[in-house]
C-alpha positions as YAML, in Angstrom:
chain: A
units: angstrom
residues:
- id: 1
  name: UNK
  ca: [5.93, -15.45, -1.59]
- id: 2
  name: UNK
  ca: [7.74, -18.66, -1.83]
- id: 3
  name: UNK
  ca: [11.35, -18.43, 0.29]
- id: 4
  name: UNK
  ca: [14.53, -19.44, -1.89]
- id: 5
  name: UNK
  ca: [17.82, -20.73, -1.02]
- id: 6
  name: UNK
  ca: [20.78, -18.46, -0.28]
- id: 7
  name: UNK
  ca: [22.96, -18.65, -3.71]
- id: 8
  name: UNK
  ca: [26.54, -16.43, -4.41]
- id: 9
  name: UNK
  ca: [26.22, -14.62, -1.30]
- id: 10
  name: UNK
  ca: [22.50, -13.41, -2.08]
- id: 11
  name: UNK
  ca: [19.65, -13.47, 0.83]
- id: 12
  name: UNK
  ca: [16.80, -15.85, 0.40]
- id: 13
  name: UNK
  ca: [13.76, -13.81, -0.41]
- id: 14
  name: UNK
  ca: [12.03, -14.87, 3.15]
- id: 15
  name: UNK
  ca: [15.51, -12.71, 4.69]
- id: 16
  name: UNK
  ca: [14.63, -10.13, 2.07]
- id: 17
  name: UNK
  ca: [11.68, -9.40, 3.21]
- id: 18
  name: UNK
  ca: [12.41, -9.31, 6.87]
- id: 19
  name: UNK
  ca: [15.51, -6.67, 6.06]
- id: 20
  name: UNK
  ca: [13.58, -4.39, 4.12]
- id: 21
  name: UNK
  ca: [10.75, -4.49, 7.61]
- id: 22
  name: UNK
  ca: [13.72, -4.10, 9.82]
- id: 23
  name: UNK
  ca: [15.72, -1.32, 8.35]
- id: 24
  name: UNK
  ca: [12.98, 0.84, 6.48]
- id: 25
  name: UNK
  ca: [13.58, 4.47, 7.90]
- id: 26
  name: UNK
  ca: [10.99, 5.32, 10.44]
- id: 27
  name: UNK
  ca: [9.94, 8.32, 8.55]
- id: 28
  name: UNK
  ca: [9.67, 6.61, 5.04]
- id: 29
  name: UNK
  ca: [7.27, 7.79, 3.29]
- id: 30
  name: UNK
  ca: [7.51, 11.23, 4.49]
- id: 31
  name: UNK
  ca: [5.51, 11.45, 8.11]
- id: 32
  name: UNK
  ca: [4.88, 15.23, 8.34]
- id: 33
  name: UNK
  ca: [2.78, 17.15, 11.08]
- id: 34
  name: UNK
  ca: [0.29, 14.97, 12.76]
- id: 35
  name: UNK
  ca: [1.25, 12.14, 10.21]
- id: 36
  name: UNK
  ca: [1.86, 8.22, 11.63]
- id: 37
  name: UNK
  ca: [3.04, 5.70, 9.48]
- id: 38
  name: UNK
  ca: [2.17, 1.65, 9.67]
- id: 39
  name: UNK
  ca: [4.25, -0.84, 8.19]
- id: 40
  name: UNK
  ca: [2.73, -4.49, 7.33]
- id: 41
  name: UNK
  ca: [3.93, -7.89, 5.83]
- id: 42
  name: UNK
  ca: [1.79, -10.07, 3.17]
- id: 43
  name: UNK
  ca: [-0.93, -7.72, 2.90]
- id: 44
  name: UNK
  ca: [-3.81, -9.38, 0.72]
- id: 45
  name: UNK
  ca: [-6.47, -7.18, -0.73]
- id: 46
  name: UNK
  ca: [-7.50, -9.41, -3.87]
- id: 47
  name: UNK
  ca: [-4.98, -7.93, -6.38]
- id: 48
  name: UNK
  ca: [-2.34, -10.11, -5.25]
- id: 49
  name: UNK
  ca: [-0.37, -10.42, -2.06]
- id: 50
  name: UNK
  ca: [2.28, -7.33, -1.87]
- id: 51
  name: UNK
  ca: [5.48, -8.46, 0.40]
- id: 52
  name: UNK
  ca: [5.73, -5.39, 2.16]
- id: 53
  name: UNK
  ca: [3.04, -2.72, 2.15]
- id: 54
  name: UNK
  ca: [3.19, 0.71, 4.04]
- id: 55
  name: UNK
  ca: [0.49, 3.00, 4.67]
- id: 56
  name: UNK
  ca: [1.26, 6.81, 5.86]
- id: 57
  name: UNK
  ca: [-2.01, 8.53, 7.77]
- id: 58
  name: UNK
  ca: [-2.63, 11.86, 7.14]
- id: 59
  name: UNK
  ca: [-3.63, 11.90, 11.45]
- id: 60
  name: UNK
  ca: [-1.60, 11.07, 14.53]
- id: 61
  name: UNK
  ca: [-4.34, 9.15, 16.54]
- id: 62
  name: UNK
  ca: [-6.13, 6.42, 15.94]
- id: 63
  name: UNK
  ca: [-9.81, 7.61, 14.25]
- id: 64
  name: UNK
  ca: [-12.90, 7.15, 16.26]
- id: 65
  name: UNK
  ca: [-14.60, 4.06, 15.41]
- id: 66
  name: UNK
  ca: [-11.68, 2.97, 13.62]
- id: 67
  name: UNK
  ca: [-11.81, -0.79, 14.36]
- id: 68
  name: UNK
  ca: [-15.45, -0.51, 13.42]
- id: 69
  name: UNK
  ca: [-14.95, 0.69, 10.07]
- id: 70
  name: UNK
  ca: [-12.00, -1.21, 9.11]
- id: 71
  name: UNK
  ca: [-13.71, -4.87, 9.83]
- id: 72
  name: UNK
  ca: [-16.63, -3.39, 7.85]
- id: 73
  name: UNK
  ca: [-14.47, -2.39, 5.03]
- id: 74
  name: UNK
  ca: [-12.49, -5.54, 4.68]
- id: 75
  name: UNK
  ca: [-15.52, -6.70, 3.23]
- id: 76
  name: UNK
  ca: [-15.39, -6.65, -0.50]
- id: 77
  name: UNK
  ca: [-19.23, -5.91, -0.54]
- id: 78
  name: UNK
  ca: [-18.71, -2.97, 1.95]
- id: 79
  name: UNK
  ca: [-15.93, -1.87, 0.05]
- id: 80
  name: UNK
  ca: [-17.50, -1.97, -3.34]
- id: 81
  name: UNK
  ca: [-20.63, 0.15, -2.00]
- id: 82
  name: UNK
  ca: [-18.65, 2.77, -0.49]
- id: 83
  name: UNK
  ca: [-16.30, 2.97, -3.96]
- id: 84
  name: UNK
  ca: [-19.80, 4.16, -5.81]
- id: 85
  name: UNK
  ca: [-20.88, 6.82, -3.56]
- id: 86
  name: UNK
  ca: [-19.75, 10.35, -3.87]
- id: 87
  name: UNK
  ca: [-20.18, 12.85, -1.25]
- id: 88
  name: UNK
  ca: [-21.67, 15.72, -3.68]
- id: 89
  name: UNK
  ca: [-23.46, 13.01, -5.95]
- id: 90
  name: UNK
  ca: [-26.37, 10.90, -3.94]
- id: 91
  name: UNK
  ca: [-27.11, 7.51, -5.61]
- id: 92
  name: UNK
  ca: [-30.04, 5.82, -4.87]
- id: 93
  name: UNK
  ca: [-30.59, 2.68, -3.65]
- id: 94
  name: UNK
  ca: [-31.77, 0.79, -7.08]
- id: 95
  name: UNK
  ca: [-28.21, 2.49, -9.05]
- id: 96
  name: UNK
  ca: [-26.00, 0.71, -6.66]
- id: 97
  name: UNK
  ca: [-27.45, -2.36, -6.54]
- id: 98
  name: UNK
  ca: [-26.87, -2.32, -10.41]
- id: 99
  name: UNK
  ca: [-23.35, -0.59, -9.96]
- id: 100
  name: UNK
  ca: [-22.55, -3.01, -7.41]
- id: 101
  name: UNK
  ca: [-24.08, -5.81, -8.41]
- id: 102
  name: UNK
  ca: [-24.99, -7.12, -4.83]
- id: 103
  name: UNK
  ca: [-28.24, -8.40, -4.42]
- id: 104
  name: UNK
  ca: [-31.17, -6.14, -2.38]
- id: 105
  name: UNK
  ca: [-30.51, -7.48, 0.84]
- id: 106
  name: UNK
  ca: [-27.15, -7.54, 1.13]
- id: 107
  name: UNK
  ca: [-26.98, -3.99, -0.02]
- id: 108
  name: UNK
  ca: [-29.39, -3.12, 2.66]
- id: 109
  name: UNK
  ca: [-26.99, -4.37, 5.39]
- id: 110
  name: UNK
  ca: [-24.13, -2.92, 3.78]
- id: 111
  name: UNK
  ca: [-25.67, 0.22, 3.79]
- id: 112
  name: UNK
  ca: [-26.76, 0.27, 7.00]
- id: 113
  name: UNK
  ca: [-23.30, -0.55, 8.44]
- id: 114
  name: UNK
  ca: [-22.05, 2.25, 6.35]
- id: 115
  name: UNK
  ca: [-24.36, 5.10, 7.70]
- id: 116
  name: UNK
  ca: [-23.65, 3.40, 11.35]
- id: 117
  name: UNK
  ca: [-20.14, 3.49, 11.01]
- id: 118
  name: UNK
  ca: [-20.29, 7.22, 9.87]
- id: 119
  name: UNK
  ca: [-18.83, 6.61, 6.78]
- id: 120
  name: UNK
  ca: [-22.22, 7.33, 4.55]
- id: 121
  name: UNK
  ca: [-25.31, 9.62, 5.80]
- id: 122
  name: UNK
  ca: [-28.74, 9.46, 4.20]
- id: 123
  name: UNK
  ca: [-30.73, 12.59, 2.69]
- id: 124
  name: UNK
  ca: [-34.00, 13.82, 3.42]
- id: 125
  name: UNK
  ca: [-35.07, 12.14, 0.18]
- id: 126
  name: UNK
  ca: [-33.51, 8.55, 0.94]
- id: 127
  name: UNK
  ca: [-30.54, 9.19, -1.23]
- id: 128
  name: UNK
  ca: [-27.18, 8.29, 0.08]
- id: 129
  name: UNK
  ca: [-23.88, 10.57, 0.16]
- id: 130
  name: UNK
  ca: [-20.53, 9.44, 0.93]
- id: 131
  name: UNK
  ca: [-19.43, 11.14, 4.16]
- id: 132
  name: UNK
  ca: [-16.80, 13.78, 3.86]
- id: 133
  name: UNK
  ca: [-13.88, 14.35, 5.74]
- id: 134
  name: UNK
  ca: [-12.42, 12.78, 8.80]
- id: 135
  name: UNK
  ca: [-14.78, 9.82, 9.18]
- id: 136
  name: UNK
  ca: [-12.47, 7.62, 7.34]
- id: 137
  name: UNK
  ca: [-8.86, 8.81, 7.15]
- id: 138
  name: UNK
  ca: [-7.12, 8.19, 3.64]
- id: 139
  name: UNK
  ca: [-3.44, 6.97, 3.75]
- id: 140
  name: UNK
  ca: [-0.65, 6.70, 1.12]
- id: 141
  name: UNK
  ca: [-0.42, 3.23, 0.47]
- id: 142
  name: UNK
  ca: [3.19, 1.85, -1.16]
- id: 143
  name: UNK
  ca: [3.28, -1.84, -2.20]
- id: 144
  name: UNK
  ca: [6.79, -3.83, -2.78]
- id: 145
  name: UNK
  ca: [7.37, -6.82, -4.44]
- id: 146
  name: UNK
  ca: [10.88, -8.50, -3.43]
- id: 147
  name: UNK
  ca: [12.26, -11.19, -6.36]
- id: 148
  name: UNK
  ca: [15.65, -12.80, -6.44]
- id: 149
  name: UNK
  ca: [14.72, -13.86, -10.29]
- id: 150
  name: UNK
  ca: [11.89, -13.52, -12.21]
- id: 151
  name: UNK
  ca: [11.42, -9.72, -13.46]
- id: 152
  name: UNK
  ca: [8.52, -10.77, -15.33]
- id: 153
  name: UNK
  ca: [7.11, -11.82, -12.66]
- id: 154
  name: UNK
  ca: [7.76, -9.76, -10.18]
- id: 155
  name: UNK
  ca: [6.61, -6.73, -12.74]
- id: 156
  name: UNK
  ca: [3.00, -8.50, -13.50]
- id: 157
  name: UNK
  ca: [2.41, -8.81, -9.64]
- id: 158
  name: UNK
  ca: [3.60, -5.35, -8.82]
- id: 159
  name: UNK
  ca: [1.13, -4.23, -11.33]
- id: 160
  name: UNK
  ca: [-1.45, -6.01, -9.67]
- id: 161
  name: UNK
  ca: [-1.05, -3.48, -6.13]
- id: 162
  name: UNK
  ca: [-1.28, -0.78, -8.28]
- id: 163
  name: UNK
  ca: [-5.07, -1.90, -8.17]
- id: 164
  name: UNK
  ca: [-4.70, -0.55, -4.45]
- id: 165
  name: UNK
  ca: [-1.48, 1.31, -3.98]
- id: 166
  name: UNK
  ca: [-0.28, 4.83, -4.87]
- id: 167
  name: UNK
  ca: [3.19, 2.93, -5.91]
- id: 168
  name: UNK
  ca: [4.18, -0.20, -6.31]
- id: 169
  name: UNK
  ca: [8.20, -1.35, -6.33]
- id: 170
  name: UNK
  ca: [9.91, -4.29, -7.39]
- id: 171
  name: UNK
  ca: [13.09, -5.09, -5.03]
- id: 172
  name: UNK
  ca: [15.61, -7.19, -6.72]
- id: 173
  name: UNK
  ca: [19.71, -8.08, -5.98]
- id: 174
  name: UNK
  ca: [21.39, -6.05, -8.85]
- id: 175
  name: UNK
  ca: [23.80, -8.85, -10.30]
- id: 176
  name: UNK
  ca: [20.23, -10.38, -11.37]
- id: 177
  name: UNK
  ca: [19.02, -7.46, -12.57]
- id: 178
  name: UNK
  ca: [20.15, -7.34, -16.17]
- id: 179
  name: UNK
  ca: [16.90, -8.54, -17.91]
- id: 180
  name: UNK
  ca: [14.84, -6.24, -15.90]
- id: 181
  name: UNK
  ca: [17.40, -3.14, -16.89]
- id: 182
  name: UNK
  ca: [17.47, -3.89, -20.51]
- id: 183
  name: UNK
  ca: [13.25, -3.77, -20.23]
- id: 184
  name: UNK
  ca: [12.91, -0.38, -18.15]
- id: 185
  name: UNK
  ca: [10.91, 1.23, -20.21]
- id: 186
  name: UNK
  ca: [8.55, -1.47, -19.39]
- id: 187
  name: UNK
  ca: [8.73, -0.76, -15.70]
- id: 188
  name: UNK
  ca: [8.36, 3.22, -16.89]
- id: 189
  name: UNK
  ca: [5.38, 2.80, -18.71]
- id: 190
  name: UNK
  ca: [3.49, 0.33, -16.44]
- id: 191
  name: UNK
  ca: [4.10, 3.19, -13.37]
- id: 192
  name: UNK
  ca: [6.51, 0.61, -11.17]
- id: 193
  name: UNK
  ca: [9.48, 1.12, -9.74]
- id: 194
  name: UNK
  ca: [12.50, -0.74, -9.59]
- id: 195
  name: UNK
  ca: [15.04, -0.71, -7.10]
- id: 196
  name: UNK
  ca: [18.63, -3.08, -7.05]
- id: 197
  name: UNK
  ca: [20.60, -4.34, -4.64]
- id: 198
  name: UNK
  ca: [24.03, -6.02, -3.91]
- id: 199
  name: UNK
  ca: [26.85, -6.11, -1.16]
- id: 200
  name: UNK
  ca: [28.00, -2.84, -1.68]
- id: 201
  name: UNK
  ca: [24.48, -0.96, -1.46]
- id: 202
  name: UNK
  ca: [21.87, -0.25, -3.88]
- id: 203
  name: UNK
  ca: [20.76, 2.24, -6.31]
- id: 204
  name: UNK
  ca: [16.45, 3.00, -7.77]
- id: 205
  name: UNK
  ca: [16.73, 2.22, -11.28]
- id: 206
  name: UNK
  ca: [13.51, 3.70, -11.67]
- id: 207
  name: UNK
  ca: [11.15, 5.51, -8.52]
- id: 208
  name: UNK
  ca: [7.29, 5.53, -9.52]
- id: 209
  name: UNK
  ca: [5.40, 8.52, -9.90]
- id: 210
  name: UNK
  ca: [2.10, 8.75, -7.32]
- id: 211
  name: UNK
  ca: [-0.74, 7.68, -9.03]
- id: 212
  name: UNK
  ca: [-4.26, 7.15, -7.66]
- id: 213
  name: UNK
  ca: [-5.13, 3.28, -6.96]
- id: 214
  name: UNK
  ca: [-7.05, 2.05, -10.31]
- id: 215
  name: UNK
  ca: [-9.56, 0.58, -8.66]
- id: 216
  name: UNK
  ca: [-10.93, 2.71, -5.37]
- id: 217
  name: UNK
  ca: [-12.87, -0.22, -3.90]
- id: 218
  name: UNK
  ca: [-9.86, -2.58, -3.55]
- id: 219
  name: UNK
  ca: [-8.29, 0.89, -2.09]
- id: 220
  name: UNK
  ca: [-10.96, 0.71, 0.63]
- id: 221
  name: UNK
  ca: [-10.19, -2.94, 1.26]
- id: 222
  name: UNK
  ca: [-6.24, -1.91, 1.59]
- id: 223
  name: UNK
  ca: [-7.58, 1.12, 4.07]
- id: 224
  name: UNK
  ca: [-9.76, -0.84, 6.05]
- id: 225
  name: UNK
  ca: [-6.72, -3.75, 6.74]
- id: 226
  name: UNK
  ca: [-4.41, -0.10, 6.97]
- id: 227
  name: UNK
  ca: [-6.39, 1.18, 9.32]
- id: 228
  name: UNK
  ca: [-6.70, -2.30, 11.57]
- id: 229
  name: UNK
  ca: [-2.59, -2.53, 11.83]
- id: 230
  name: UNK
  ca: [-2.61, 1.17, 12.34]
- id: 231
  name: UNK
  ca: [-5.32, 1.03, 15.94]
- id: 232
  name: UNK
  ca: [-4.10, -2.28, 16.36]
- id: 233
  name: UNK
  ca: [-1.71, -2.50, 20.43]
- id: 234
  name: UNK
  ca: [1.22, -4.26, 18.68]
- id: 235
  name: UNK
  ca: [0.95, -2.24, 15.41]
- id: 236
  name: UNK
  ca: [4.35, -0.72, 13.52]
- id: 237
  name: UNK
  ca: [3.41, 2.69, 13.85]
- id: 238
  name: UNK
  ca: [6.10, 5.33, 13.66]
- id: 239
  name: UNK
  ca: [4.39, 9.37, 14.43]
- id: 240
  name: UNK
  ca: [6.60, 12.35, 14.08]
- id: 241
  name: UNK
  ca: [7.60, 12.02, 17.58]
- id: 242
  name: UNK
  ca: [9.85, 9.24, 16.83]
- id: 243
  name: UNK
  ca: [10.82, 9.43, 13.38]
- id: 244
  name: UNK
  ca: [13.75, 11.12, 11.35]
- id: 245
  name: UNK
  ca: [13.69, 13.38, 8.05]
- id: 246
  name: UNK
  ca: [14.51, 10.85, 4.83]
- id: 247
  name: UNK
  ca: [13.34, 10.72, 1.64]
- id: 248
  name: UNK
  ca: [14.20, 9.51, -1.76]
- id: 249
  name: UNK
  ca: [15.72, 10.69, -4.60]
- id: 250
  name: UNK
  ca: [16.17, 8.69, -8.32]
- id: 251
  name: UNK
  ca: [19.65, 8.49, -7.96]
- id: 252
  name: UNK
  ca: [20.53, 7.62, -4.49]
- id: 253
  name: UNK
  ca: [19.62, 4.68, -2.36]
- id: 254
  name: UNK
  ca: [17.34, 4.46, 0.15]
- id: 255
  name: UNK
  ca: [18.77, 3.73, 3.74]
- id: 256
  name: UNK
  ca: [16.59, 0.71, 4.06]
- id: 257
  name: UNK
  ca: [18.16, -1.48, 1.62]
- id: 258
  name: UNK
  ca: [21.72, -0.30, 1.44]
- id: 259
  name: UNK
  ca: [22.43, -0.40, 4.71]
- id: 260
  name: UNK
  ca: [23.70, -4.34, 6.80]
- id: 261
  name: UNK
  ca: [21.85, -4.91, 9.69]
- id: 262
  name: UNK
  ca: [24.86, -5.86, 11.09]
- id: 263
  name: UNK
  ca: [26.68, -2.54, 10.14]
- id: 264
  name: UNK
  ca: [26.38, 0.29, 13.32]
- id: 265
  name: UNK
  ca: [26.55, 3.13, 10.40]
- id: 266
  name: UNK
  ca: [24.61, 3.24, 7.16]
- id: 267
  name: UNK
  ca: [25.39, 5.53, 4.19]
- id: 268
  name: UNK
  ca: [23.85, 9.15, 4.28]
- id: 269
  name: UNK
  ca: [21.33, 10.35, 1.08]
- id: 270
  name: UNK
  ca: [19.31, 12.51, 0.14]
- id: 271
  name: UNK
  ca: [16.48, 12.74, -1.52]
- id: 272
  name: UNK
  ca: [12.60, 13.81, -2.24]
- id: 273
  name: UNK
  ca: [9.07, 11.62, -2.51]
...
């Protein structure tokens, strides 16, 4: 994301983006029972590169392996075998390679890294499953998309993270917001949200409904870098030993972008995910 000048009292997009990963609530998304929560900046998983991105674990501790799987799954190879296995459906060798379209020996490795790693297991017939369960915990992924200007194209690249995300969200500052208000229905219909902003707070125009990633291998891609901030020593995790009840509602703004850094007291809501 390229940074832009300060203009009428507006942040520069860079400043933005370093609000929104400075004020976020700790518990945003929800972070339930034995739930932690990473947050991560310019997260690329070849669908575009979302500003902010933030990933909510259904698990407290870091997974066994983890590290293992997520440089394995990084891989968009890796990532594409494991998105065409099922664990009650075994494939066979010769569908993935045409599913997949890898050639023989890198499918072999791939594989083998897979049933190493625990994520896959081989039946007595050669067949492959997808492991279920905890091998590889799933997390909520939310994408955000932060735009001075530009609705258009702030929309098109949101829609790209929906390739990966549950929901995607465009940020902008209200007073350049018209455009993108008059075409809401297009954020409605394309699953985005839309959130605005100015000096006095902010207000979601529009919150997305969750929706599963359209494409589940660039999901495992977005797990697998997920999962490598989230076992990572200097990682911004937040468990529920540390965070505080929030949520969101369509009509009240989130604490994260109404509230100045500089102010000691942000505005109360209420809300629902």
């Amino acid at each position: 994301m390229q940074a832009t000048t300060e203009h009428h009292g507006y942040l520069r997009e860079e400043e933005l983006v370093e609000r929104l990963m400075a004020t976020i609530p700790e518990r945003w998304p929800h972070v339930g029972r034995a739930r932690s929560a990473v947050l991560m900046r310019e997260v690329d998983c070849y669908q575009g590169r979302a500003d902010v991105v933030r990933a909510v674990f259904p698990v407290s501790r870091c997974p066994r392996r983890a590290n293992e799987i997520s440089e394995l799954l990084v891989h968009p190879s890796a990532a594409r075998v494991l998105a065409r296995l099922h664990a009650r459906a075994p494939r066979s060798e010769t569908f993935l390679e045409g599913a997949t379209g890898l050639s023989r020996p890198v499918l072999r490795q791939r594989i083998r890294q897979l049933v190493d790693s625990g994520l896959v297991r081989a039946t007595s017939r050669g067949l492959l499953l997808r492991r279920a369960g905890g091998a590889m915990p799933e997390p909520e992924i939310w994408s955000f998309e932060a735009k001075l200007s530009k609705w258009r194209r702030a929309l098109y690249q949101a829609m790209q993270y929906r390739g990966f995300s549950h929901r995607a969200v465009v940020v902008m500052p209200a007073n350049r917001a018209a455009a993108a208000l008059a075409n809401l229905e297009r954020f409605r219909r394309l699953g985005v949200g839309l959130v605005l902003r100015d000096a006095a707070g902010c207000r979601v125009a529009h919150w997305p409904p969750k929706t599963a990633p359209f494409s589940r291998a660039l999901f495992n891609i977005a797990v697998g870098r997920a999962l490598g901030a989230f076992c990572s020593p200097g990682d911004r995790r937040q468990t529920p030993a540390t965070a505080r009840n929030s949520s969101i509602a369509s009509n009240h703004c989130p604490r994260w972008l109404a509230s100045d850094p500089a102010s000691k007291a942000a505005p109360a809501f209420s809300s629902r995910a």
